[in-house]
Short mmCIF file of C-alpha atoms and ligand atoms in Angstrom, two decimals:
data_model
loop_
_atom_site.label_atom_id
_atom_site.label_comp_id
_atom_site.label_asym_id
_atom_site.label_seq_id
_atom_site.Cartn_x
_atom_site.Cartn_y
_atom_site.Cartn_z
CA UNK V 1 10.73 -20.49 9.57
CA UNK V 2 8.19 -22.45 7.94
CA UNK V 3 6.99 -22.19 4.47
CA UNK V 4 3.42 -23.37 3.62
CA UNK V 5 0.90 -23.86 0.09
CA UNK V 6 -2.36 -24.65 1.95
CA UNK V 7 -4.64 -22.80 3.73
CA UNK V 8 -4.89 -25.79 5.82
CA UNK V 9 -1.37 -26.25 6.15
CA UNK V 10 -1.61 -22.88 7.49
CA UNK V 11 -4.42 -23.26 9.98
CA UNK V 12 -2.09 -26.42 11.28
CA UNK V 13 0.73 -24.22 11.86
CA UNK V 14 -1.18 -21.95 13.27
CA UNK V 15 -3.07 -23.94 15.74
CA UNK V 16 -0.39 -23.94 17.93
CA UNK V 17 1.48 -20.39 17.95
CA UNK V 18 2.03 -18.17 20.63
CA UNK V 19 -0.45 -15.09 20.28
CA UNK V 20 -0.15 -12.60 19.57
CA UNK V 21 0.25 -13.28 15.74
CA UNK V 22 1.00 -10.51 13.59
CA UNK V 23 0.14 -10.78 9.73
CA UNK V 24 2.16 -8.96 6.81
CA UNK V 25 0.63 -9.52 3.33
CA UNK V 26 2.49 -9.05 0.18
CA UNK V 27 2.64 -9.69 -3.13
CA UNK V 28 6.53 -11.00 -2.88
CA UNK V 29 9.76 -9.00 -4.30
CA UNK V 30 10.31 -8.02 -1.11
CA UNK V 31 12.47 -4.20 -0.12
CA UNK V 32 12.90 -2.43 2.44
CA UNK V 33 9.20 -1.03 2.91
CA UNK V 34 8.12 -4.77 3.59
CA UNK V 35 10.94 -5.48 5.57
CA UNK V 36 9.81 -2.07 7.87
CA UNK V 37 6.59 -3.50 8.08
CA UNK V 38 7.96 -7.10 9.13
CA UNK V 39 10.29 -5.66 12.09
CA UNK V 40 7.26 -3.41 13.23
CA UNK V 41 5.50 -6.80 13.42
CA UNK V 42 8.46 -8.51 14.84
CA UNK V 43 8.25 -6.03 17.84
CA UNK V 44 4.85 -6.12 18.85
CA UNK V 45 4.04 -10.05 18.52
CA UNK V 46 4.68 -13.91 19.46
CA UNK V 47 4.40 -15.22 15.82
CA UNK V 48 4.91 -13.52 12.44
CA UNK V 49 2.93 -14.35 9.59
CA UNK V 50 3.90 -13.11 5.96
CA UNK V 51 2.06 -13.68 2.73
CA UNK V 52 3.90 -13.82 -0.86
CA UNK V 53 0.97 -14.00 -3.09
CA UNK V 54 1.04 -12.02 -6.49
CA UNK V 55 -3.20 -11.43 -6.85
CA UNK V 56 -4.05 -11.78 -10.44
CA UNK V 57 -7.84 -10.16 -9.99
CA UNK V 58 -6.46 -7.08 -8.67
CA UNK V 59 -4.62 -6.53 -11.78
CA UNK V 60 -6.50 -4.64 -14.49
CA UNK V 61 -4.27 -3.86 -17.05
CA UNK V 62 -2.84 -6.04 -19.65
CA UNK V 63 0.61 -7.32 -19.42
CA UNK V 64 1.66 -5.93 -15.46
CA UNK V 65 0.37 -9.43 -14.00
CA UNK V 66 2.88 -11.33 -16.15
CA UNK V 67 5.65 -7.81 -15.64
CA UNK V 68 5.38 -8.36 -11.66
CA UNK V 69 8.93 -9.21 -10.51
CA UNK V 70 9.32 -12.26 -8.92
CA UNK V 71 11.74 -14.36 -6.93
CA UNK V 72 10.62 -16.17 -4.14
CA UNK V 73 13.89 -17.73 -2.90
CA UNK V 74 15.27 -14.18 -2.16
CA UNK V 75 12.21 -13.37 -0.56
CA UNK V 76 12.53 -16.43 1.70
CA UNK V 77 16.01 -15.59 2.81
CA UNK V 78 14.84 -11.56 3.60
CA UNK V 79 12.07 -13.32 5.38
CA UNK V 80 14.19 -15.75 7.77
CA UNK V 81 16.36 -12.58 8.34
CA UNK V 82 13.36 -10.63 9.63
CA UNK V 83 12.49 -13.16 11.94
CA UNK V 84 9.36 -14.10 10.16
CA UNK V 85 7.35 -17.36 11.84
CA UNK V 86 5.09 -18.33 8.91
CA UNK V 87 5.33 -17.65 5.08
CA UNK V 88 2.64 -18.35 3.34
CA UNK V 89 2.52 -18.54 -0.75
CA UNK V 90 -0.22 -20.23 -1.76
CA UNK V 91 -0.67 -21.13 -5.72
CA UNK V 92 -3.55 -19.16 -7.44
CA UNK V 93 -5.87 -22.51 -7.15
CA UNK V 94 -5.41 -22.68 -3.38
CA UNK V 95 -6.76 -18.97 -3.33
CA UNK V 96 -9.05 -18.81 -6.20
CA UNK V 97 -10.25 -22.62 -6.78
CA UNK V 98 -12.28 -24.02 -9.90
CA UNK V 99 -15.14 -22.40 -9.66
CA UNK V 100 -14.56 -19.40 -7.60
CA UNK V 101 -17.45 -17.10 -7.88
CA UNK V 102 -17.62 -15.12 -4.45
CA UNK V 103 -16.11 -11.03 -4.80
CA UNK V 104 -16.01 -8.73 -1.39
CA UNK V 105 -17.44 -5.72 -3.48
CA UNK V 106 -16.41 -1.76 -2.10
CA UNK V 107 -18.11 0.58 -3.08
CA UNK V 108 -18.51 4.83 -2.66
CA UNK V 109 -15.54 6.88 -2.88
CA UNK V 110 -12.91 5.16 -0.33
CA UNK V 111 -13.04 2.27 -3.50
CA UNK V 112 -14.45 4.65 -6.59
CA UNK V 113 -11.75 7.56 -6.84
CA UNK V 114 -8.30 8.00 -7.37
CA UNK V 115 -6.58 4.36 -8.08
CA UNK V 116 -10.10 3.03 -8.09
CA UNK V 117 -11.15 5.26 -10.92
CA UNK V 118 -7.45 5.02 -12.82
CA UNK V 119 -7.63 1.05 -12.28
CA UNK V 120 -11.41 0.18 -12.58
CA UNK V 121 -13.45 -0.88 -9.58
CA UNK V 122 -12.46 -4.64 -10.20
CA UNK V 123 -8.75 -3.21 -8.48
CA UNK V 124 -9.98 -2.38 -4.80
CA UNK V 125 -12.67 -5.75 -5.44
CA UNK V 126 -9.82 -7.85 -6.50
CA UNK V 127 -7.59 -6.39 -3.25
CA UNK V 128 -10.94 -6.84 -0.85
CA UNK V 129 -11.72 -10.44 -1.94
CA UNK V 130 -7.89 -11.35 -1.38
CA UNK V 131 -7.43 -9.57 1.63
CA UNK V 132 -10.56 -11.00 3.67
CA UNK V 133 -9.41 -14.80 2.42
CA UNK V 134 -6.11 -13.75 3.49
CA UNK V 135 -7.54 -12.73 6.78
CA UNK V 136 -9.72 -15.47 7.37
CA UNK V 137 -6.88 -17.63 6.61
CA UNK V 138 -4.33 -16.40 9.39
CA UNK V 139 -6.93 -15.14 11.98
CA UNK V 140 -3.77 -12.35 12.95
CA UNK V 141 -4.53 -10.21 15.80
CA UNK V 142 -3.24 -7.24 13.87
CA UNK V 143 -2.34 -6.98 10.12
CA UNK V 144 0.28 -4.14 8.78
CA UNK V 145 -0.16 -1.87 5.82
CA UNK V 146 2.34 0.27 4.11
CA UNK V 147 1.36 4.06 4.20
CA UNK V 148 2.73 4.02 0.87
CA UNK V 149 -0.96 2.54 -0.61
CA UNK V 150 -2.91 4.84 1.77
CA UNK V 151 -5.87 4.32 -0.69
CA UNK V 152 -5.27 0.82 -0.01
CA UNK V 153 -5.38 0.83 3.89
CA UNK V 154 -8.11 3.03 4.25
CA UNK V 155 -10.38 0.48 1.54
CA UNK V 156 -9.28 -2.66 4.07
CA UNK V 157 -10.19 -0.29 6.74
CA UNK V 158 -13.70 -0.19 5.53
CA UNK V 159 -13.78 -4.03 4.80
CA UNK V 160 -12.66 -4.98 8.48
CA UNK V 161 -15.26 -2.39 9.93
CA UNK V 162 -17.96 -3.61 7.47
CA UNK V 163 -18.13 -7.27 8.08
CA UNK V 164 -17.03 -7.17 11.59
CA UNK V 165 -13.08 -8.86 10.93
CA UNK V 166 -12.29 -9.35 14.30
CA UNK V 167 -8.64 -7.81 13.49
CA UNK V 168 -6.90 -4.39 13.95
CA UNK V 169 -4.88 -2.60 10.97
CA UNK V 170 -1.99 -0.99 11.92
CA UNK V 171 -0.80 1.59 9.42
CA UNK V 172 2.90 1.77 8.83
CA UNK V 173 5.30 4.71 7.14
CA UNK V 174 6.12 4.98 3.86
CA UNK V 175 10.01 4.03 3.28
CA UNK V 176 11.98 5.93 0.92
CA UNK V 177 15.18 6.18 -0.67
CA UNK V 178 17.84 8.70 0.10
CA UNK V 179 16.19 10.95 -2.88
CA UNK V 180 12.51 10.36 -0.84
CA UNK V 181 11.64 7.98 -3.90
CA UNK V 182 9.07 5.97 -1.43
CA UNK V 183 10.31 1.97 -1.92
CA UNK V 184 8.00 -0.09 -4.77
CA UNK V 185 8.89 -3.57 -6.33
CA UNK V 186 7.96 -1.10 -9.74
CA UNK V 187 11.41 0.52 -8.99
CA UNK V 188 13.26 -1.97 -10.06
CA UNK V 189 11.70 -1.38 -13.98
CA UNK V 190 12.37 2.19 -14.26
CA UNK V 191 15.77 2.92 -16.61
CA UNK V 192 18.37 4.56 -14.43
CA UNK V 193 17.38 8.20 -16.46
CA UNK V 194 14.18 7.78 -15.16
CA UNK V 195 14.95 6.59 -11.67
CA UNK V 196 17.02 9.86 -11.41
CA UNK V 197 13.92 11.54 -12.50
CA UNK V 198 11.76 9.88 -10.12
CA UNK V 199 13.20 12.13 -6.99
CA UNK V 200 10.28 14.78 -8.45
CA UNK V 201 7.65 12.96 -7.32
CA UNK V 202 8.37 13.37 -3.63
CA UNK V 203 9.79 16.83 -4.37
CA UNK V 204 6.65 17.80 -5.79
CA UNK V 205 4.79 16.49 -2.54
CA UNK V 206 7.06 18.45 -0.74
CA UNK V 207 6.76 21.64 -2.56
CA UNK V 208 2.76 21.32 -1.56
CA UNK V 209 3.76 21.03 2.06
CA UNK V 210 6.66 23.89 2.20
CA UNK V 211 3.51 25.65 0.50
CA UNK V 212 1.15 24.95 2.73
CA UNK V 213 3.60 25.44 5.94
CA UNK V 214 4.42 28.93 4.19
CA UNK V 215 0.46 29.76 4.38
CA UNK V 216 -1.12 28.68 1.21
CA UNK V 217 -4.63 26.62 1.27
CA UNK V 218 -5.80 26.87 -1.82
CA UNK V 219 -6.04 23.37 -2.97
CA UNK V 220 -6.02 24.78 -7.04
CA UNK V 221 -2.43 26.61 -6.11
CA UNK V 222 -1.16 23.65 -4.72
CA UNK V 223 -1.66 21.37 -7.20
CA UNK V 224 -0.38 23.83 -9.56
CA UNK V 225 2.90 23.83 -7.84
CA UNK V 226 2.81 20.11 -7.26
CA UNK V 227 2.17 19.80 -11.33
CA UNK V 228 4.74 22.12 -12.47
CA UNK V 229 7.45 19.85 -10.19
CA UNK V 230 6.55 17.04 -12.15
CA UNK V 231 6.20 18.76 -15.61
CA UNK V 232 9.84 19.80 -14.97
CA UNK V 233 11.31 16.43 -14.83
CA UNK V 234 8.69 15.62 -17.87
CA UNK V 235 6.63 13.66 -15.45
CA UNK V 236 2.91 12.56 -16.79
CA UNK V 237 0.19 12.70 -14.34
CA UNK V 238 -1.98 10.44 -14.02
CA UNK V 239 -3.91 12.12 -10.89
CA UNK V 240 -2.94 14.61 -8.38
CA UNK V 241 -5.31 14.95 -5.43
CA UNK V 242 -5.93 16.70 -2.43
CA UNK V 243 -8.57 14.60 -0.42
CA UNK V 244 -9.94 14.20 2.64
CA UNK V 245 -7.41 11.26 4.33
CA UNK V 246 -10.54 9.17 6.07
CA UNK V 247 -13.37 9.74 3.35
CA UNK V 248 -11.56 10.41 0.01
CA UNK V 249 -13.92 13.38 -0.23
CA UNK V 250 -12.23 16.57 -2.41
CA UNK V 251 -11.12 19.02 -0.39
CA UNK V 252 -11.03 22.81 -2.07
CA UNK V 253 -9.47 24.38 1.24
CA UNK V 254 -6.31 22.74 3.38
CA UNK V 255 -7.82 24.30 6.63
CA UNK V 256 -7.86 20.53 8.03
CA UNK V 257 -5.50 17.25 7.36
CA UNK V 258 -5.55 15.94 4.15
CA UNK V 259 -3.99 13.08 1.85
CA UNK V 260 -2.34 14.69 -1.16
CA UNK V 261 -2.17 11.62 -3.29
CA UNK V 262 -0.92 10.99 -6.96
CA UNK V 263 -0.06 8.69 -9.59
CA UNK V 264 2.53 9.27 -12.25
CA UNK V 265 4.13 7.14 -15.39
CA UNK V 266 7.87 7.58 -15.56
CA UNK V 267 9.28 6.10 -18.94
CA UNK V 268 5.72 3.53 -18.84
CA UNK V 269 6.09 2.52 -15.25
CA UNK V 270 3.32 3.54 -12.99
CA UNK V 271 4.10 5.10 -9.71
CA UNK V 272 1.91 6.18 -6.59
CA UNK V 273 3.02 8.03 -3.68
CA UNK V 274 1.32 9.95 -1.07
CA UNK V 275 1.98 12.39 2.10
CA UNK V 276 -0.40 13.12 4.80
CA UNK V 277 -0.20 17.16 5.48
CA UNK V 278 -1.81 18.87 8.49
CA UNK V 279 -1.78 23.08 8.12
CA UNK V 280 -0.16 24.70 10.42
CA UNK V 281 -1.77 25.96 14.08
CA UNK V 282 -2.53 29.73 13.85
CA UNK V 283 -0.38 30.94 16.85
CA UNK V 284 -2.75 31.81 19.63
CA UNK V 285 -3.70 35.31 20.95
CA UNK V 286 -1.65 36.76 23.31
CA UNK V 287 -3.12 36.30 26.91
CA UNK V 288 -5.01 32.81 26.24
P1 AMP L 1 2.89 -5.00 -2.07
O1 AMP L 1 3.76 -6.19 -1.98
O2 AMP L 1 3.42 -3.93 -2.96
O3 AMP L 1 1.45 -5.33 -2.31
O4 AMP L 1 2.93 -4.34 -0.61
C1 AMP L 1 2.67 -5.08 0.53
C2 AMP L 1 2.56 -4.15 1.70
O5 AMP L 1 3.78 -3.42 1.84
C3 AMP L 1 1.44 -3.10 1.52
O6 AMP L 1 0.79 -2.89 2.78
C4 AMP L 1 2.20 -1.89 1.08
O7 AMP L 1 1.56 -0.67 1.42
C5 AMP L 1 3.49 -2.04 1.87
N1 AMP L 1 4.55 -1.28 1.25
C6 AMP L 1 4.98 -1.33 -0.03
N2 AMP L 1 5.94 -0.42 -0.25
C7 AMP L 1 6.11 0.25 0.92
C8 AMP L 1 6.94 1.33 1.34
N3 AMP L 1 7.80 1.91 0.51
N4 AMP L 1 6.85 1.74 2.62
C9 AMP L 1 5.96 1.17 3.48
N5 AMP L 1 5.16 0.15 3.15
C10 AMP L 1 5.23 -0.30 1.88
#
């Protein structure tokens, strides 16, 4: 496995791997949702590329930049044991030189709503500028995203369509704990009280699907039941959403797949999650 700083290091390296090359970008403190996301890019190409690169402009609130675990040696090991080709962890400078005055801007709802409106717009800017230099950089045939930051994938998405990336996104499950808590490097800050507490979040996404697989569509009922899960554990919302899973749009009536997404604060650390739910098929006349 090599390690590299440079995006010309990286180009080097990269001049003469086997295709196809398969491209994992993180922001380091590596679990077991990267590590699913490495071995599905393990399977399906020649070379592995990872990226360990903490992005300071997609940070937008004071103090989690400097909060964002670190420790690149133990990320290096996890990497060798996933069979990872390439790591590359470039210094801020390399990314963002003296100077730097060039932002991929998103716009419209995909970028404006849910962690784009909690975050400011400069989050989905900060993750489109990064993830196109990051792109550029590797040239992978196919990049993987964690289902886990749906918003996320379906933002890069946009990007890749928009200016023509000649790369395909492949969208990967969410990993969870035992208790469904869906894998984060934020984990690791909650106390153990409110890691325990945690499990609500995906019980509260699953009380909107048992609700919607037991007939309900109203999207105002379901996000009732979806709060009062959380209020019971003393859970602070942040945003609970049912949306459209493509546009973002609001969707009033589960008659069609949707995203339910939602961010919480457990004892001041901020959590996402997300499910994808599909209502269930009316059984079909008799006869047809
Ligand atoms: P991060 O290092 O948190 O920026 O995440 C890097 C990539 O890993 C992103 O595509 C995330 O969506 C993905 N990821 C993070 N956590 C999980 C998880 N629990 N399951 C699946 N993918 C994840």
């Amino acid at each position: 496995m090599r390690v590299v700083r440079t995006i010309a290091q990286l180009r080097a390296v990269l001049a003469g791997a086997e295709r196809p090359v398969g491209f994992v970008p993180t922001m380091g403190a590596l679990h077991e949702g990267h590590l699913s996301l490495l071995r599905t890019a393990r399977s399906g190409n020649s070379t592995v590329v990872l990226s360990i690169f903490v992005n300071p402009t997609q940070f937008t609130e004071a103090g989690d930049l400097d909060a964002y675990p670190r420790d690149e040696p133990r990320d290096r090991e996890l990497a060798a044991a996933a069979g990872v080709d390439v790591v590359f962890a470039p210094e801020p400078g390399e990314l963002y030189p003296d100077g730097f005055a060039t932002t991929v801007g998103v716009s419209g709802r995909v970028a404006e709503s849910l962690e784009g409106a909690a975050r400011g717009r400069a989050h989905f800017d900060g993750v489109a500028t990064v993830v196109v230099k990051l792109l550029l950089a590797v040239a992978p045939d196919t990049a993987y995203f964690g289902a886990k930051d749906a918003q996320q994938a379906i933002v890069v998405r946009r990007v890749v369509a928009d200016l023509g990336l000649p790369v395909r996104i492949e969208l990967c499950p969410t990993s969870r704990d035992p208790d469904g808590v869906a894998r984060s490097s934020r984990n690791a800050r909650l106390a153990p009280e409110d890691r325990r507490r945690a499990a609500a979040i995906p019980r509260a996404l699953g009380t909107v699907r048992d609700a919607v697989a037991g007939g309900e569509t109203g999207s105002a009922a379901l996000l009732a039941l979806g709060r009062s899960a959380l209020a019971a554990e003393g859970i602070e919302v942040e945003y609970l959403a049912i949306v459209d899973p493509e546009t973002l749009d609001v969707v009033d009536e589960v008659d069609r797949p949707v995203l339910v997404a939602l961010a919480v604060r457990v004892g001041g650390v901020r959590l996402i999650d997300n499910i994808g739910i599909a209502p269930p098929v009316p059984p079909s006349p008799r006869g047809e």
